[in-house]
Coordinates of C-alpha atoms in Angstrom, one line a residue:
X1 CA -2.3 -14.4 5.3
X2 CA -5.4 -14.5 7.5
X3 CA -8.3 -12.5 6.1
X4 CA -9.5 -9.4 7.9
X5 CA -13.2 -8.8 8.6
X6 CA -13.1 -5.9 6.2
X7 CA -11.9 -8.3 3.4
X8 CA -15.4 -9.6 3.1
X9 CA -18.4 -8.4 1.0
X10 CA -22.0 -9.3 1.5
X11 CA -24.5 -10.9 -0.9
X12 CA -27.9 -12.2 0.0
X13 CA -31.5 -12.8 -0.9
X14 CA -33.3 -11.2 2.1
X15 CA -33.6 -14.6 3.8
X16 CA -30.0 -15.4 4.3
X17 CA -26.6 -14.0 3.3
X18 CA -23.1 -15.0 2.3
X19 CA -19.7 -13.4 2.9
X20 CA -17.3 -13.4 -0.1
X21 CA -13.6 -12.7 0.5
X22 CA -11.2 -10.6 -1.6
X23 CA -9.7 -13.9 -2.7
X24 CA -12.9 -15.1 -4.3
X25 CA -13.9 -17.5 -1.6
X26 CA -17.4 -17.7 -0.1
X27 CA -16.4 -18.4 3.5
X28 CA -19.8 -18.0 5.3
X29 CA -23.2 -19.1 4.3
X30 CA -26.2 -20.3 6.4
X31 CA -29.0 -22.1 4.6
X32 CA -31.9 -21.7 4.3
X33 CA -32.1 -18.8 6.8
X34 CA -29.8 -16.3 8.5
X35 CA -29.9 -18.3 11.7
X36 CA -29.6 -21.8 10.1
X37 CA -26.5 -23.8 10.5
X38 CA -23.7 -22.8 8.1
X39 CA -22.6 -24.9 5.2
X40 CA -19.6 -22.7 4.6
X41 CA -17.9 -21.9 7.9
X42 CA -14.3 -21.3 7.0
X43 CA -14.8 -17.7 8.3
X44 CA -14.7 -19.2 11.8
X45 CA -12.4 -22.2 11.2
X46 CA -10.4 -23.3 8.2
X47 CA -11.0 -24.6 4.7
X48 CA -12.1 -28.0 6.0
X49 CA -15.1 -26.3 7.6
X50 CA -16.5 -25.4 4.2
X51 CA -15.9 -22.8 1.5
X52 CA -16.2 -22.2 -2.2
X53 CA -13.4 -20.4 -4.0
X54 CA -13.4 -19.4 -7.7
X55 CA -10.2 -17.7 -8.9
X56 CA -7.5 -17.9 -11.6
X57 CA -5.5 -21.0 -11.3
X58 CA -2.3 -20.5 -9.4
X59 CA -3.4 -17.2 -7.8
X60 CA -3.5 -17.6 -4.0
X61 CA -4.0 -14.0 -2.9
X62 CA -6.5 -11.2 -3.3
X63 CA -8.3 -10.0 -6.4
X64 CA -7.1 -7.0 -8.4
X65 CA -10.3 -5.0 -7.7
X66 CA -13.9 -5.5 -6.7
X67 CA -17.0 -3.5 -6.4
X68 CA -20.8 -3.8 -6.2
X69 CA -22.6 -2.8 -9.3
X70 CA -23.9 0.7 -8.5
X71 CA -27.1 0.6 -6.3
X72 CA -27.2 -3.2 -6.1
X73 CA -26.1 -6.1 -4.0
X74 CA -24.4 -7.8 -7.1
X75 CA -20.7 -8.1 -6.5
X76 CA -18.0 -8.0 -9.3
X77 CA -14.5 -9.3 -8.4
X78 CA -11.8 -9.0 -11.1
X79 CA -8.3 -10.5 -11.5
X80 CA -5.6 -9.3 -13.8
X81 CA -3.0 -12.1 -14.6
X82 CA -0.2 -12.5 -17.0
X83 CA -2.5 -14.5 -19.3
X84 CA -5.5 -12.1 -19.2
X85 CA -8.3 -10.9 -17.0
X86 CA -11.5 -12.4 -15.6
X87 CA -14.5 -11.2 -13.6
X88 CA -16.5 -13.3 -11.2
X89 CA -20.0 -11.9 -10.5
X90 CA -21.7 -13.1 -7.3
X91 CA -25.3 -12.8 -6.3
X92 CA -28.2 -14.5 -4.5
X93 CA -31.4 -13.8 -6.4
X94 CA -34.6 -13.4 -4.5
X95 CA -36.0 -16.9 -4.2
X96 CA -39.3 -18.3 -5.4
X97 CA -38.8 -21.6 -3.5
X98 CA -35.2 -22.5 -2.8
X99 CA -32.1 -20.4 -2.1
X100 CA -29.6 -20.1 -4.9
X101 CA -26.0 -18.9 -5.0
X102 CA -25.0 -17.8 -8.5
X103 CA -21.4 -17.2 -9.5
X104 CA -20.7 -16.2 -13.1
X105 CA -17.2 -16.2 -14.5
X106 CA -16.5 -14.0 -17.5
X107 CA -13.4 -13.6 -19.6
X108 CA -12.3 -10.0 -20.0
X109 CA -9.0 -10.3 -21.8
X110 CA -6.7 -13.0 -23.0
X111 CA -7.2 -16.6 -22.0
X112 CA -7.3 -17.5 -18.3
X113 CA -7.5 -20.9 -16.6
X114 CA -9.9 -20.8 -13.7
X115 CA -10.1 -23.1 -10.7
X116 CA -13.3 -23.8 -8.7
X117 CA -12.9 -25.5 -5.3
X118 CA -16.1 -26.3 -3.4
X119 CA -16.1 -27.9 0.0
X120 CA -19.6 -28.3 1.6
X121 CA -19.7 -28.9 5.3
X122 CA -23.1 -28.9 6.9
X123 CA -23.9 -28.1 10.6
X124 CA -21.2 -25.3 11.0
X125 CA -18.5 -27.3 9.3
X126 CA -19.0 -30.5 11.2
X127 CA -20.8 -32.8 8.7
X128 CA -19.2 -33.9 5.5
X129 CA -21.9 -34.8 2.9
X130 CA -22.1 -37.7 0.5
X131 CA -21.5 -36.3 -3.0
X132 CA -22.7 -38.0 -6.2
X133 CA -23.3 -37.1 -9.8
X134 CA -26.8 -36.9 -11.2
X135 CA -27.8 -35.7 -14.7
X136 CA -24.9 -33.3 -14.9
X137 CA -25.2 -32.0 -11.3
X138 CA -23.1 -32.6 -8.3
X139 CA -25.5 -33.5 -5.5
X140 CA -24.4 -33.3 -1.8
X141 CA -26.6 -34.9 0.8
X142 CA -26.3 -35.3 4.6
X143 CA -29.3 -35.6 6.9
X144 CA -31.8 -32.9 6.3
X145 CA -29.6 -30.9 3.8
X146 CA -29.2 -31.3 0.1
X147 CA -27.2 -29.1 -2.3
X148 CA -27.1 -29.3 -6.1
X149 CA -24.3 -27.7 -8.1
X150 CA -24.5 -27.2 -11.9
X151 CA -22.8 -25.1 -14.5
X152 CA -23.8 -23.5 -17.8
X153 CA -22.2 -24.4 -20.1
X154 CA -21.4 -27.7 -18.3
X155 CA -17.8 -28.0 -17.2
X156 CA -16.1 -31.1 -15.9
X157 CA -16.0 -31.6 -12.1
X158 CA -14.2 -34.2 -10.0
X159 CA -13.8 -35.1 -6.4
X160 CA -10.5 -34.7 -4.7
X161 CA -9.3 -33.9 -1.1
X162 CA -12.9 -34.1 0.1
X163 CA -14.0 -31.3 -2.2
X164 CA -15.5 -30.8 -5.7
X165 CA -13.2 -29.3 -8.2
X166 CA -13.5 -27.8 -11.7
X167 CA -10.9 -26.3 -14.0
X168 CA -11.7 -24.5 -17.3
X169 CA -10.5 -21.7 -19.5
X170 CA -12.3 -18.5 -20.6
X171 CA -11.4 -16.1 -23.3
X172 CA -12.7 -12.6 -23.8
X173 CA -16.5 -12.6 -23.9
X174 CA -16.9 -16.2 -22.7
X175 CA -18.9 -16.9 -19.6
X176 CA -19.4 -19.9 -17.3
X177 CA -22.2 -19.7 -14.7
X178 CA -22.4 -21.9 -11.6
X179 CA -25.6 -22.3 -9.6
X180 CA -25.6 -23.8 -6.1
X181 CA -29.1 -24.6 -4.8
X182 CA -30.1 -25.9 -1.3
X183 CA -33.3 -27.7 -0.5
X184 CA -34.5 -30.1 2.2
X185 CA -33.2 -33.6 1.4
X186 CA -36.6 -35.2 1.6
X187 CA -38.0 -32.9 -1.1
X188 CA -37.6 -33.1 -4.9
X189 CA -35.1 -30.9 -6.5
X190 CA -36.5 -27.4 -7.0
X191 CA -37.0 -25.9 -10.4
X192 CA -33.8 -24.6 -12.1
X193 CA -33.2 -20.9 -12.5
X194 CA -31.5 -19.2 -15.4
X195 CA -28.4 -17.6 -13.9
X196 CA -28.2 -14.9 -16.5
X197 CA -31.9 -13.9 -16.2
X198 CA -31.4 -13.9 -12.4
X199 CA -28.5 -11.5 -12.8
X200 CA -30.5 -9.1 -15.0
X201 CA -33.5 -9.2 -12.6
X202 CA -31.4 -8.7 -9.5
X203 CA -29.6 -5.6 -11.0
X204 CA -33.0 -4.2 -12.2
X205 CA -34.8 -4.8 -8.9
X206 CA -32.1 -3.5 -6.6
X207 CA -31.7 -0.3 -8.7
X208 CA -35.4 0.3 -8.7
X209 CA -35.5 -0.2 -4.9
X210 CA -32.4 2.1 -4.3
X211 CA -34.1 4.7 -6.5
X212 CA -36.8 5.2 -3.9
X213 CA -34.3 6.8 -1.5
X214 CA -35.3 10.3 -0.6
X215 CA -31.9 11.4 0.6
X216 CA -30.0 13.4 -1.9
X217 CA -27.2 14.9 0.2
X218 CA -23.4 14.8 0.0
X219 CA -23.3 11.3 1.5
X220 CA -25.7 9.7 -0.9
X221 CA -23.4 6.8 -1.9
X222 CA -22.7 5.8 1.7
X223 CA -26.4 6.2 2.6
X224 CA -27.7 4.1 -0.3
X225 CA -25.1 1.4 0.4
X226 CA -26.2 1.3 4.1
X227 CA -29.8 1.1 3.1
X228 CA -29.1 -1.8 0.7
X229 CA -27.2 -3.5 3.5
X230 CA -30.1 -3.1 5.9
X231 CA -32.5 -4.4 3.2
X232 CA -30.2 -7.4 2.8
X233 CA -30.3 -8.1 6.5
X234 CA -34.1 -8.1 6.5
X235 CA -35.8 -11.4 6.7
X236 CA -38.4 -10.7 4.0
X237 CA -41.1 -13.3 5.0
X238 CA -41.6 -11.5 8.4
X239 CA -40.0 -8.0 8.1
X240 CA -37.5 -8.7 11.0
X241 CA -34.0 -7.3 10.7
X242 CA -31.1 -9.3 12.0
X243 CA -28.3 -7.4 13.8
X244 CA -25.7 -8.9 11.6
X245 CA -25.2 -11.8 9.2
X246 CA -22.6 -13.6 11.4
X247 CA -21.9 -15.1 14.7
X248 CA -18.8 -14.9 16.9
X249 CA -16.7 -12.4 14.9
X250 CA -14.6 -11.1 17.8
X251 CA -14.7 -7.7 19.5
X252 CA -11.1 -8.4 20.4
X253 CA -8.8 -10.6 18.3
X254 CA -8.0 -13.7 20.4
X255 CA -10.6 -12.7 23.0
X256 CA -13.8 -14.3 24.3
X257 CA -16.3 -11.5 23.4
X258 CA -17.8 -13.5 20.6
X259 CA -21.6 -13.4 20.2
X260 CA -24.3 -14.6 17.8
X261 CA -26.0 -11.6 16.2
X262 CA -28.2 -13.4 13.7
X263 CA -31.4 -12.3 15.6
X264 CA -33.6 -9.3 15.9
X265 CA -32.9 -6.8 18.7
X266 CA -35.6 -4.4 20.1
X267 CA -32.8 -1.9 20.9
X268 CA -32.7 -1.1 17.1
X269 CA -36.4 -0.6 16.7
X270 CA -36.9 3.2 16.9
X271 CA -33.8 4.0 14.9
X272 CA -34.7 1.4 12.3
X273 CA -38.2 2.8 11.9
X274 CA -36.8 6.3 11.6
X275 CA -34.4 5.2 8.8
X276 CA -37.2 3.6 6.8
X277 CA -39.6 6.5 7.1
X278 CA -37.1 9.3 6.7
X279 CA -35.4 7.7 3.7
X280 CA -38.6 6.9 1.9
X281 CA -39.1 3.2 2.6
X282 CA -42.5 3.2 4.2
X283 CA -43.3 -0.4 3.2
X284 CA -40.2 -1.7 5.0
X285 CA -40.9 0.5 8.0
X286 CA -44.4 -0.9 8.3
X287 CA -43.2 -4.5 7.9
X288 CA -40.7 -3.9 10.8
X289 CA -43.5 -2.3 12.9
X290 CA -45.7 -5.3 12.3
X291 CA -42.9 -7.7 13.1
X292 CA -42.4 -5.8 16.4
X293 CA -46.1 -6.0 17.3
X294 CA -46.1 -9.8 16.7
X295 CA -42.9 -10.4 18.6
X296 CA -43.8 -8.4 21.8
X297 CA -47.4 -9.7 22.0
X298 CA -48.2 -11.5 25.2
X299 CA -47.5 -10.9 28.9
X300 CA -45.5 -7.6 29.3
X301 CA -43.4 -9.3 32.0
X302 CA -42.1 -11.6 29.3
X303 CA -40.8 -8.9 26.9
X304 CA -37.4 -9.9 25.6
X305 CA -34.5 -7.9 24.3
X306 CA -34.3 -9.9 21.2
X307 CA -36.3 -12.5 19.2
X308 CA -35.8 -14.8 16.3
X309 CA -36.5 -14.0 12.7
X310 CA -40.2 -14.8 13.0
X311 CA -40.4 -13.7 16.6
X312 CA -39.1 -17.0 18.2
X313 CA -38.4 -16.6 21.9
X314 CA -36.0 -19.5 22.7
X315 CA -32.5 -18.8 21.5
X316 CA -30.4 -21.1 23.6
X317 CA -26.7 -20.4 23.6
X318 CA -24.0 -23.1 23.1
X319 CA -20.5 -23.4 22.0
X320 CA -19.1 -25.1 18.8
X321 CA -15.8 -26.6 19.9
X322 CA -14.7 -27.9 16.5
X323 CA -14.4 -24.3 15.1
X324 CA -11.3 -22.5 16.2
X325 CA -12.8 -19.1 15.8
X326 CA -11.9 -16.1 13.6
X327 CA -8.1 -15.9 13.7
X328 CA -8.2 -18.1 16.8
X329 CA -10.9 -16.1 18.7
X330 CA -12.7 -18.8 20.6
X331 CA -15.3 -19.8 21.6
X332 CA -17.6 -19.8 18.7
X333 CA -21.2 -19.4 20.1
X334 CA -24.5 -20.3 18.6
X335 CA -27.6 -18.7 20.1
X336 CA -27.6 -15.9 22.6
X337 CA -28.0 -16.2 26.4
X338 CA -28.7 -12.5 26.7
X339 CA -32.2 -13.3 25.5
X340 CA -33.0 -14.1 29.2
X341 CA -31.9 -10.7 30.6
X342 CA -34.0 -7.9 32.0
X343 CA -33.5 -4.7 30.0
X344 CA -35.9 -2.0 31.0
X345 CA -34.8 0.1 28.1
X346 CA -36.6 -2.1 25.6
X347 CA -40.0 -1.0 26.9
X348 CA -39.0 2.5 26.0
X349 CA -37.8 1.4 22.6
X350 CA -41.1 -0.3 21.8
X351 CA -43.2 2.6 23.1
X352 CA -41.1 5.1 21.1
X353 CA -41.3 3.0 17.9
X354 CA -45.1 2.6 18.1
X355 CA -45.5 6.3 18.9
X356 CA -43.4 7.2 15.9
X357 CA -45.3 4.8 13.7
X358 CA -48.6 6.5 14.8
X359 CA -47.3 10.0 14.3
X360 CA -46.0 9.1 10.8
X361 CA -49.4 7.9 9.8
X362 CA -48.7 4.2 9.4
X363 CA -51.8 2.0 9.4
X364 CA -52.8 1.5 13.0
X365 CA -53.5 -2.1 14.2
X366 CA -56.6 -2.3 16.4
X367 CA -54.7 -4.0 19.2
X368 CA -51.6 -1.8 19.2
X369 CA -52.8 0.6 21.9
X370 CA -53.9 -2.2 24.2
X371 CA -50.3 -3.6 24.0
X372 CA -48.8 -0.2 24.7
X373 CA -51.1 0.3 27.7
X374 CA -50.1 -3.1 29.1
X375 CA -46.4 -2.3 28.6
X376 CA -46.5 1.1 30.3
X377 CA -48.5 -0.2 33.2
X378 CA -46.1 -3.1 33.8
X379 CA -43.2 -0.7 33.6
X380 CA -44.8 1.7 36.1
X381 CA -45.0 -1.1 38.6
X382 CA -41.4 -2.5 38.0
X383 CA -39.2 0.4 36.8
X384 CA -37.3 0.7 40.0
X385 CA -35.6 -2.7 39.5
X386 CA -32.0 -2.8 38.4
X387 CA -31.3 -4.5 35.0
X388 CA -28.6 -5.6 32.7
X389 CA -28.8 -2.5 30.5
X390 CA -28.5 -1.8 26.8
X391 CA -25.1 -3.5 26.4
X392 CA -26.3 -6.9 27.9
X393 CA -23.6 -6.9 30.5
X394 CA -22.9 -10.2 32.2
X395 CA -21.5 -8.7 35.4
X396 CA -24.7 -8.3 37.4
X397 CA -27.7 -5.9 37.3
X398 CA -27.4 -2.2 38.1
X399 CA -29.6 0.9 37.9
X400 CA -28.3 2.0 34.5
X401 CA -29.0 5.6 33.6
X402 CA -29.8 4.9 30.0
X403 CA -32.4 2.2 31.1
X404 CA -34.1 4.8 33.3
X405 CA -34.1 7.4 30.6
X406 CA -35.8 4.9 28.3
X407 CA -38.4 4.3 31.1
X408 CA -39.1 8.0 31.0
X409 CA -39.4 7.7 27.2
X410 CA -42.0 5.0 27.6
X411 CA -44.1 7.1 29.9
X412 CA -43.6 10.2 27.8
X413 CA -44.7 8.5 24.6
X414 CA -47.8 7.2 26.4
X415 CA -48.7 10.7 27.6
X416 CA -48.1 12.3 24.2
X417 CA -50.2 9.7 22.5
X418 CA -53.1 10.3 24.8
X419 CA -52.7 14.0 24.5
X420 CA -52.9 13.8 20.7
X421 CA -55.6 11.1 20.7
X422 CA -58.0 11.8 23.5
X423 CA -60.4 9.2 22.3
X424 CA -58.0 6.5 23.5
X425 CA -58.3 5.1 27.0
X426 CA -55.5 5.6 29.5
X427 CA -54.4 7.0 32.9
X428 CA -53.2 10.4 31.6
X429 CA -52.6 12.1 34.9
X430 CA -51.1 8.9 36.4
X431 CA -48.6 8.6 33.5
X432 CA -47.7 12.2 33.7
X433 CA -46.8 11.8 37.4
X434 CA -44.9 8.6 36.6
X435 CA -42.9 10.4 33.9
X436 CA -42.1 13.3 36.2
X437 CA -41.0 10.9 39.0
X438 CA -38.6 9.1 36.7
X439 CA -37.2 12.4 35.3
X440 CA -36.5 13.7 38.8
X441 CA -34.8 10.5 39.9
X442 CA -32.5 10.3 36.9
X443 CA -31.4 13.9 37.3
X444 CA -30.8 13.4 41.0
X445 CA -29.2 9.9 41.1
X446 CA -27.8 9.5 37.6
X447 CA -26.1 12.9 37.3
X448 CA -22.6 13.8 38.7
X449 CA -22.8 17.5 39.4
X450 CA -19.1 17.9 40.2
X451 CA -18.1 16.6 36.7
X452 CA -21.2 17.9 35.0
X453 CA -22.1 14.6 33.3
X454 CA -24.6 11.8 33.4
X455 CA -23.0 8.5 34.5
X456 CA -23.3 4.9 33.5
X457 CA -25.4 3.9 36.5
X458 CA -26.6 5.4 39.8
X459 CA -23.7 6.2 42.1
X460 CA -21.1 5.2 39.5
X461 CA -18.1 7.2 38.4
X462 CA -18.0 5.3 35.1
X463 CA -19.4 6.8 31.9
X464 CA -21.4 5.2 29.1
X465 CA -21.8 6.4 25.5
X466 CA -25.5 5.5 25.6
X467 CA -26.3 8.7 27.6
X468 CA -25.5 10.6 24.5
X469 CA -29.0 9.6 23.4
X470 CA -30.5 11.9 26.1
X471 CA -31.1 14.8 23.8
X472 CA -32.2 12.6 20.9
X473 CA -35.1 11.0 22.8
X474 CA -36.1 14.4 24.3
X475 CA -35.2 13.8 27.9
X476 CA -33.4 17.1 28.0
X477 CA -32.9 19.7 25.3
X478 CA -29.5 19.6 23.4
X479 CA -28.4 23.0 24.7
X480 CA -29.0 22.0 28.3
X481 CA -25.7 22.5 30.2
X482 CA -25.9 19.0 31.6
X483 CA -26.1 17.6 28.0
X484 CA -23.2 19.7 26.9
X485 CA -21.2 18.5 29.9
X486 CA -22.1 14.9 29.2
X487 CA -21.0 15.2 25.6
X488 CA -17.6 16.6 26.6
X489 CA -17.1 14.1 29.5
X490 CA -18.0 11.1 27.4
X491 CA -15.7 12.3 24.6
X492 CA -12.9 12.9 27.0
X493 CA -13.1 9.6 28.9
X494 CA -14.3 7.1 26.3
X495 CA -12.5 8.4 23.2
X496 CA -10.1 6.2 21.4
X497 CA -8.4 8.1 18.6
X498 CA -11.5 10.1 18.0
X499 CA -14.0 7.2 18.2
X500 CA -16.0 6.1 21.2
X501 CA -15.9 2.9 23.3
X502 CA -19.3 2.0 24.8
X503 CA -17.9 2.0 28.3
X504 CA -14.6 1.4 30.1
X505 CA -13.4 -2.2 30.1
X506 CA -10.5 -1.5 32.4
X507 CA -10.2 -3.0 35.8
X508 CA -13.2 -4.7 37.1
X509 CA -15.4 -4.1 34.1
X510 CA -19.2 -3.8 34.4
X511 CA -19.6 -6.5 31.8
X512 CA -17.9 -9.2 33.9
X513 CA -15.7 -10.4 31.0
X514 CA -12.0 -10.5 30.6
X515 CA -10.2 -8.5 27.9
X516 CA -11.2 -5.5 26.0
X517 CA -13.0 -4.4 22.8
X518 CA -12.7 -1.9 20.0
X519 CA -14.4 1.5 19.6
X520 CA -18.1 1.1 18.9
X521 CA -19.2 2.4 15.5
X522 CA -22.8 3.2 16.4
X523 CA -21.8 5.1 19.5
X524 CA -19.4 7.2 17.5
X525 CA -22.3 8.1 15.1
X526 CA -24.3 9.1 18.2
X527 CA -21.6 11.4 19.2
X528 CA -21.6 13.1 15.8
X529 CA -25.4 13.5 16.0
X530 CA -25.2 14.9 19.6
X531 CA -22.5 17.4 18.5
X532 CA -24.7 18.5 15.6
X533 CA -27.8 18.9 17.9
X534 CA -25.6 20.9 20.3
X535 CA -24.8 23.4 17.5
X536 CA -21.2 22.1 17.0
X537 CA -21.8 21.4 13.3
X538 CA -18.1 21.5 12.2
X539 CA -17.0 19.0 14.8
X540 CA -20.0 16.8 13.9
X541 CA -19.2 16.8 10.2
X542 CA -15.5 16.1 10.7
X543 CA -16.3 13.1 12.9
X544 CA -19.0 11.8 10.5
X545 CA -16.5 12.1 7.6
X546 CA -14.0 10.1 9.6
X547 CA -16.5 7.4 10.4
X548 CA -17.8 7.0 6.8
X549 CA -14.2 6.6 5.8
X550 CA -13.8 3.5 8.0
X551 CA -16.1 1.5 5.8
X552 CA -14.3 -1.2 3.8
X553 CA -13.8 -0.9 0.0
X554 CA -17.4 -1.9 -0.7
X555 CA -18.9 0.4 1.9
X556 CA -19.6 -2.1 4.8
X557 CA -19.1 -1.5 8.5
X558 CA -18.7 -4.0 11.3
X559 CA -19.8 -3.5 14.9
X560 CA -16.5 -2.1 16.1
X561 CA -13.2 -0.7 15.0
X562 CA -9.7 -0.9 16.3
X563 CA -8.3 2.6 15.7
X564 CA -4.8 1.5 16.7
X565 CA -4.5 -1.5 14.5
X566 CA -6.7 0.0 11.9
X567 CA -9.1 -2.9 11.3
X568 CA -12.7 -3.8 11.9
X569 CA -14.0 -5.9 14.8
X570 CA -17.2 -7.7 15.7
X571 CA -20.0 -9.1 13.7
X572 CA -20.3 -8.0 10.1
X573 CA -21.9 -6.2 8.5
X574 CA -23.6 -4.6 11.5
X575 CA -27.1 -3.2 11.1
X576 CA -26.6 -0.9 14.2
X577 CA -23.6 0.7 12.5
X578 CA -25.4 1.3 9.2
X579 CA -28.5 2.5 10.9
X580 CA -26.3 5.0 12.8
X581 CA -24.7 6.1 9.5
X582 CA -28.1 6.8 7.8
X583 CA -29.7 8.5 10.8
X584 CA -26.7 10.8 11.3
X585 CA -26.5 11.7 7.6
X586 CA -30.2 12.6 7.7
X587 CA -29.6 14.7 10.8
X588 CA -26.7 16.5 9.4
X589 CA -28.8 17.4 6.3
X590 CA -31.7 18.6 8.4
X591 CA -33.9 15.7 7.4
X592 CA -33.7 13.5 10.5
X593 CA -37.3 13.4 11.5
X594 CA -39.6 10.7 10.3
X595 CA -42.9 12.4 11.1

């Protein structure tokens, strides 16, 4: 049986993350960072591309049950067998120096024989390390990578079939802890951690963090799980948040829409900041704002749609031919060529984020306004260009309506900032005129009066779920007839069993790619919020309940969902999806504003 995307759970240390399957196998782990090469890549290939499975001997399938410990990122997986029961607890404690993966096996009942099979393959499954024994450790080295494996109490390990194996028995109350530690091969082995102390500290720290959440509505469990997931996708040294922990999980099984999402997108910026501020996580919100300021600093003409974890600009895209792809969905891509696209909407996202940060009273950096002025002035001179749009289409540039709406947002936030802070320098009247000009053009060229809906691009008959954000950003009020018409039209034409696709992929698709994709989870949350803003509370809540129910058994959402086949699609877990869940929950409870 091939695993499904929803069969995985996430553990991480806020610098990288691992995916653990229901069968007890860690099938994806990049070390030492989210965007590093994977040492376990079975997720996108097979067992020979690296994995680490711990499970009762002779049990090939899924566990009996699994769950995160409440309000933590500590995962418990349990098996019931004829001989007894065991629990495997997986975590990645916050690191002092080196990343550690901790796996603790505990006997719950009877006497169970447990099998551990570890296959390390560096460089996305391509490089087999040399493994040796040293002072009770198994040490794997290849080029720049070195991994140490130890157990407490020590159990016998042996090499077989190009893997490291262990077999042992546990009775009720007995525990065996494994610790896998990575470090650069030219450096000495880092200090050893106590796995049991690491477990206690992780549980304590995660629960203290989750306890800061200000939301106390009917969806608290889903909101807290989403917030923990977003925290886990944050690269703690810089404050940047990756879009997902994976690359190349397909938007269509067997298709080519497979992209690397282990980077930080500006499209997420305003919604991310709103989540942090509204839910009570001011420190994280400020760290994200500071990452944003560092990333976008420089010539406004060079503003990118995404950056690396520390703001890196070069993210070259290439294919990895030795990996067959998730369930045969090739190619597997590393890097993301969309980094070179022009997307005018990101200027609006940045301006909106920084305006929100100022309104919320975050500490203001002295150079922040100068950056904003440079951005809005560049945009005023170049906004009439076509671009690739929010969805990073590869079928050519167009005058996307959402992009132009976000141009209006950039001008509007500049005007509002000057109006509220008259001591700042800026062309207030010029920016007002710029804002009004954009608004007129969008309403004239991006609106189909016959169908009473905003379209995907100027002159297009196609629709786009991104125009649902028009009332959220304040371009038009939510009760405007054009907004109501757009909600109904998008829902009618892009709905797939109650959920929304981003846009139509039928015929000659705007994205220039073959095949199709699933319903987009974040867009479906946007629809729920738009319905709520339009006063259709019952419809909004019914849709939101449905979307929350699509999360897997441990509360995680991928980028997309196939309503027909009933499974998740796309990279996982997806920050955009969990941001949408939290923002919509806050909106439905009347606590959606961060100011």
